[in-house]
PDB file of C-alpha atoms in Angstrom:
ATOM      1  CA  MET K   1     -58.956 128.186  30.321  1.00 42.00           C
ATOM      2  CA  GLY K   2     -60.114 125.907  33.163  1.00 45.00           C
ATOM      3  CA  ILE K   3     -63.640 127.273  33.436  1.00 41.00           C
ATOM      4  CA  LEU K   4     -66.311 125.057  34.920  1.00 49.00           C
ATOM      5  CA  ARG K   5     -69.459 125.199  32.846  1.00 54.00           C
ATOM      6  CA  LYS K   6     -72.945 124.376  34.066  1.00 58.00           C
ATOM      7  CA  SER K   7     -75.886 123.251  31.976  1.00 55.00           C
ATOM      8  CA  SER K   8     -79.459 122.478  32.904  1.00 53.00           C
ATOM      9  CA  THR K   9     -80.286 120.814  29.610  1.00 57.00           C
ATOM     10  CA  SER K  10     -79.153 117.587  28.069  1.00 54.00           C
ATOM     11  CA  GLY K  11     -77.014 117.628  24.985  1.00 63.00           C
ATOM     12  CA  ASP K  12     -73.526 117.073  23.732  1.00 79.00           C
ATOM     13  CA  VAL K  13     -70.632 117.353  26.122  1.00 82.00           C
ATOM     14  CA  PRO K  14     -68.057 119.896  24.901  1.00 86.00           C
ATOM     15  CA  LYS K  15     -64.764 118.462  23.678  1.00 87.00           C
ATOM     16  CA  GLY K  16     -62.274 118.026  26.510  1.00 89.00           C
ATOM     17  CA  HIS K  17     -64.991 117.880  29.190  1.00 87.00           C
ATOM     18  CA  CYS K  18     -66.950 115.245  31.072  1.00 85.00           C
ATOM     19  CA  ASP K  19     -70.360 115.752  32.551  1.00 83.00           C
ATOM     20  CA  LEU K  20     -71.107 115.335  36.226  1.00 83.00           C
ATOM     21  CA  TYR K  21     -74.348 115.512  38.149  1.00 81.00           C
ATOM     22  CA  VAL K  22     -73.710 117.010  41.587  1.00 84.00           C
ATOM     23  CA  GLY K  23     -75.974 117.376  44.586  1.00 81.00           C
ATOM     24  CA  GLU K  24     -77.443 115.576  47.534  1.00 78.00           C
ATOM     25  CA  SER K  25     -81.093 115.584  46.508  1.00 78.00           C
ATOM     26  CA  GLN K  26     -81.565 117.685  43.383  1.00 82.00           C
ATOM     27  CA  LYS K  27     -78.777 117.090  40.889  1.00 80.00           C
ATOM     28  CA  LYS K  28     -77.267 119.849  38.751  1.00 85.00           C
ATOM     29  CA  ARG K  29     -75.334 119.045  35.613  1.00 84.00           C
ATOM     30  CA  PHE K  30     -71.808 120.404  35.235  1.00 86.00           C
ATOM     31  CA  PHE K  31     -69.292 120.173  32.400  1.00 87.00           C
ATOM     32  CA  VAL K  32     -65.846 119.751  33.922  1.00 87.00           C
ATOM     33  CA  LEU K  33     -62.528 119.862  32.118  1.00 88.00           C
ATOM     34  CA  VAL K  34     -61.091 116.363  31.833  1.00 89.00           C
ATOM     35  CA  SER K  35     -57.772 117.740  33.141  1.00 90.00           C
ATOM     36  CA  TYR K  36     -59.473 118.263  36.532  1.00 88.00           C
ATOM     37  CA  LEU K  37     -59.718 114.491  36.889  1.00 87.00           C
ATOM     38  CA  ASN K  38     -55.909 114.326  37.253  1.00 89.00           C
ATOM     39  CA  GLN K  39     -55.828 116.845  40.105  1.00 90.00           C
ATOM     40  CA  PRO K  40     -55.232 115.271  43.535  1.00 92.00           C
ATOM     41  CA  SER K  41     -57.951 117.380  45.172  1.00 88.00           C
ATOM     42  CA  PHE K  42     -60.524 116.266  42.591  1.00 87.00           C
ATOM     43  CA  GLN K  43     -59.417 112.655  42.991  1.00 88.00           C
ATOM     44  CA  ASP K  44     -59.918 113.058  46.747  1.00 85.00           C
ATOM     45  CA  LEU K  45     -63.486 114.243  46.125  1.00 82.00           C
ATOM     46  CA  LEU K  46     -64.163 111.187  43.975  1.00 80.00           C
ATOM     47  CA  ALA K  47     -62.604 108.877  46.552  1.00 79.00           C
ATOM     48  CA  GLN K  48     -64.787 110.348  49.312  1.00 73.00           C
ATOM     49  CA  ALA K  49     -67.892 109.841  47.181  1.00 70.00           C
ATOM     50  CA  GLU K  50     -66.713 106.510  45.771  1.00 66.00           C
ATOM     51  CA  GLU K  51     -69.432 104.336  47.244  1.00 62.00           C
ATOM     52  CA  GLU K  52     -72.182 106.715  46.197  1.00 61.00           C
ATOM     53  CA  PHE K  53     -71.413 107.652  42.601  1.00 57.00           C
ATOM     54  CA  TRP K  54     -72.461 105.816  39.481  1.00 57.00           C
ATOM     55  CA  ASP K  55     -73.136 106.406  35.811  1.00 52.00           C
ATOM     56  CA  HIS K  56     -76.238 108.452  35.103  1.00 53.00           C
ATOM     57  CA  PRO K  57     -78.624 107.018  32.460  1.00 60.00           C
ATOM     58  CA  MET K  58     -77.911 110.126  30.360  1.00 55.00           C
ATOM     59  CA  GLY K  59     -74.198 109.303  30.370  1.00 60.00           C
ATOM     60  CA  GLY K  60     -72.860 111.467  33.184  1.00 65.00           C
ATOM     61  CA  LEU K  61     -71.335 110.642  36.520  1.00 73.00           C
ATOM     62  CA  ILE K  62     -73.380 111.335  39.665  1.00 75.00           C
ATOM     63  CA  ILE K  63     -71.658 112.624  42.793  1.00 79.00           C
ATOM     64  CA  HIS K  64     -73.830 112.811  45.919  1.00 76.00           C
ATOM     65  CA  TYR K  65     -72.012 115.767  47.386  1.00 76.00           C
ATOM     66  CA  LYS K  66     -73.022 119.246  48.443  1.00 83.00           C
ATOM     67  CA  GLU K  67     -72.898 121.603  45.481  1.00 85.00           C
ATOM     68  CA  ASP K  68     -71.108 124.312  47.480  1.00 88.00           C
ATOM     69  CA  VAL K  69     -68.248 121.912  48.326  1.00 85.00           C
ATOM     70  CA  PHE K  70     -67.982 120.988  44.644  1.00 86.00           C
ATOM     71  CA  ASN K  71     -68.032 124.677  43.608  1.00 86.00           C
ATOM     72  CA  ASP K  72     -65.321 125.500  46.145  1.00 89.00           C
ATOM     73  CA  LEU K  73     -63.078 122.739  44.822  1.00 86.00           C
ATOM     74  CA  THR K  74     -63.524 123.622  41.166  1.00 87.00           C
ATOM     75  CA  GLY K  75     -62.970 127.302  41.978  1.00 88.00           C
ATOM     76  CA  ARG K  76     -59.600 126.419  43.495  1.00 87.00           C
ATOM     77  CA  LEU K  77     -58.728 124.284  40.468  1.00 85.00           C
ATOM     78  CA  ARG K  78     -59.496 127.190  38.104  1.00 83.00           C
ATOM     79  CA  ARG K  79     -56.924 129.323  39.932  1.00 82.00           C
ATOM     80  CA  LEU K  80     -54.118 126.787  39.369  1.00 76.00           C
TER      81      LEU K  80
END
């Protein structure tokens, strides 16, 4: 289905997803389909943020990136 899901609470990550925390100051938690990780545009996003992302203590990946840029990218991936 390719839908990006967002959650503000901690809990289990749905099967087939990974959790990411996105934002420059205040982080929002997203569940992203694992298949997105293979997309060149998503890999580009990770490469651009490479020096600034790390594992979150709750088990997610943090990307210090503007949320609107992230939403634009995942919106394009959903349309593939």
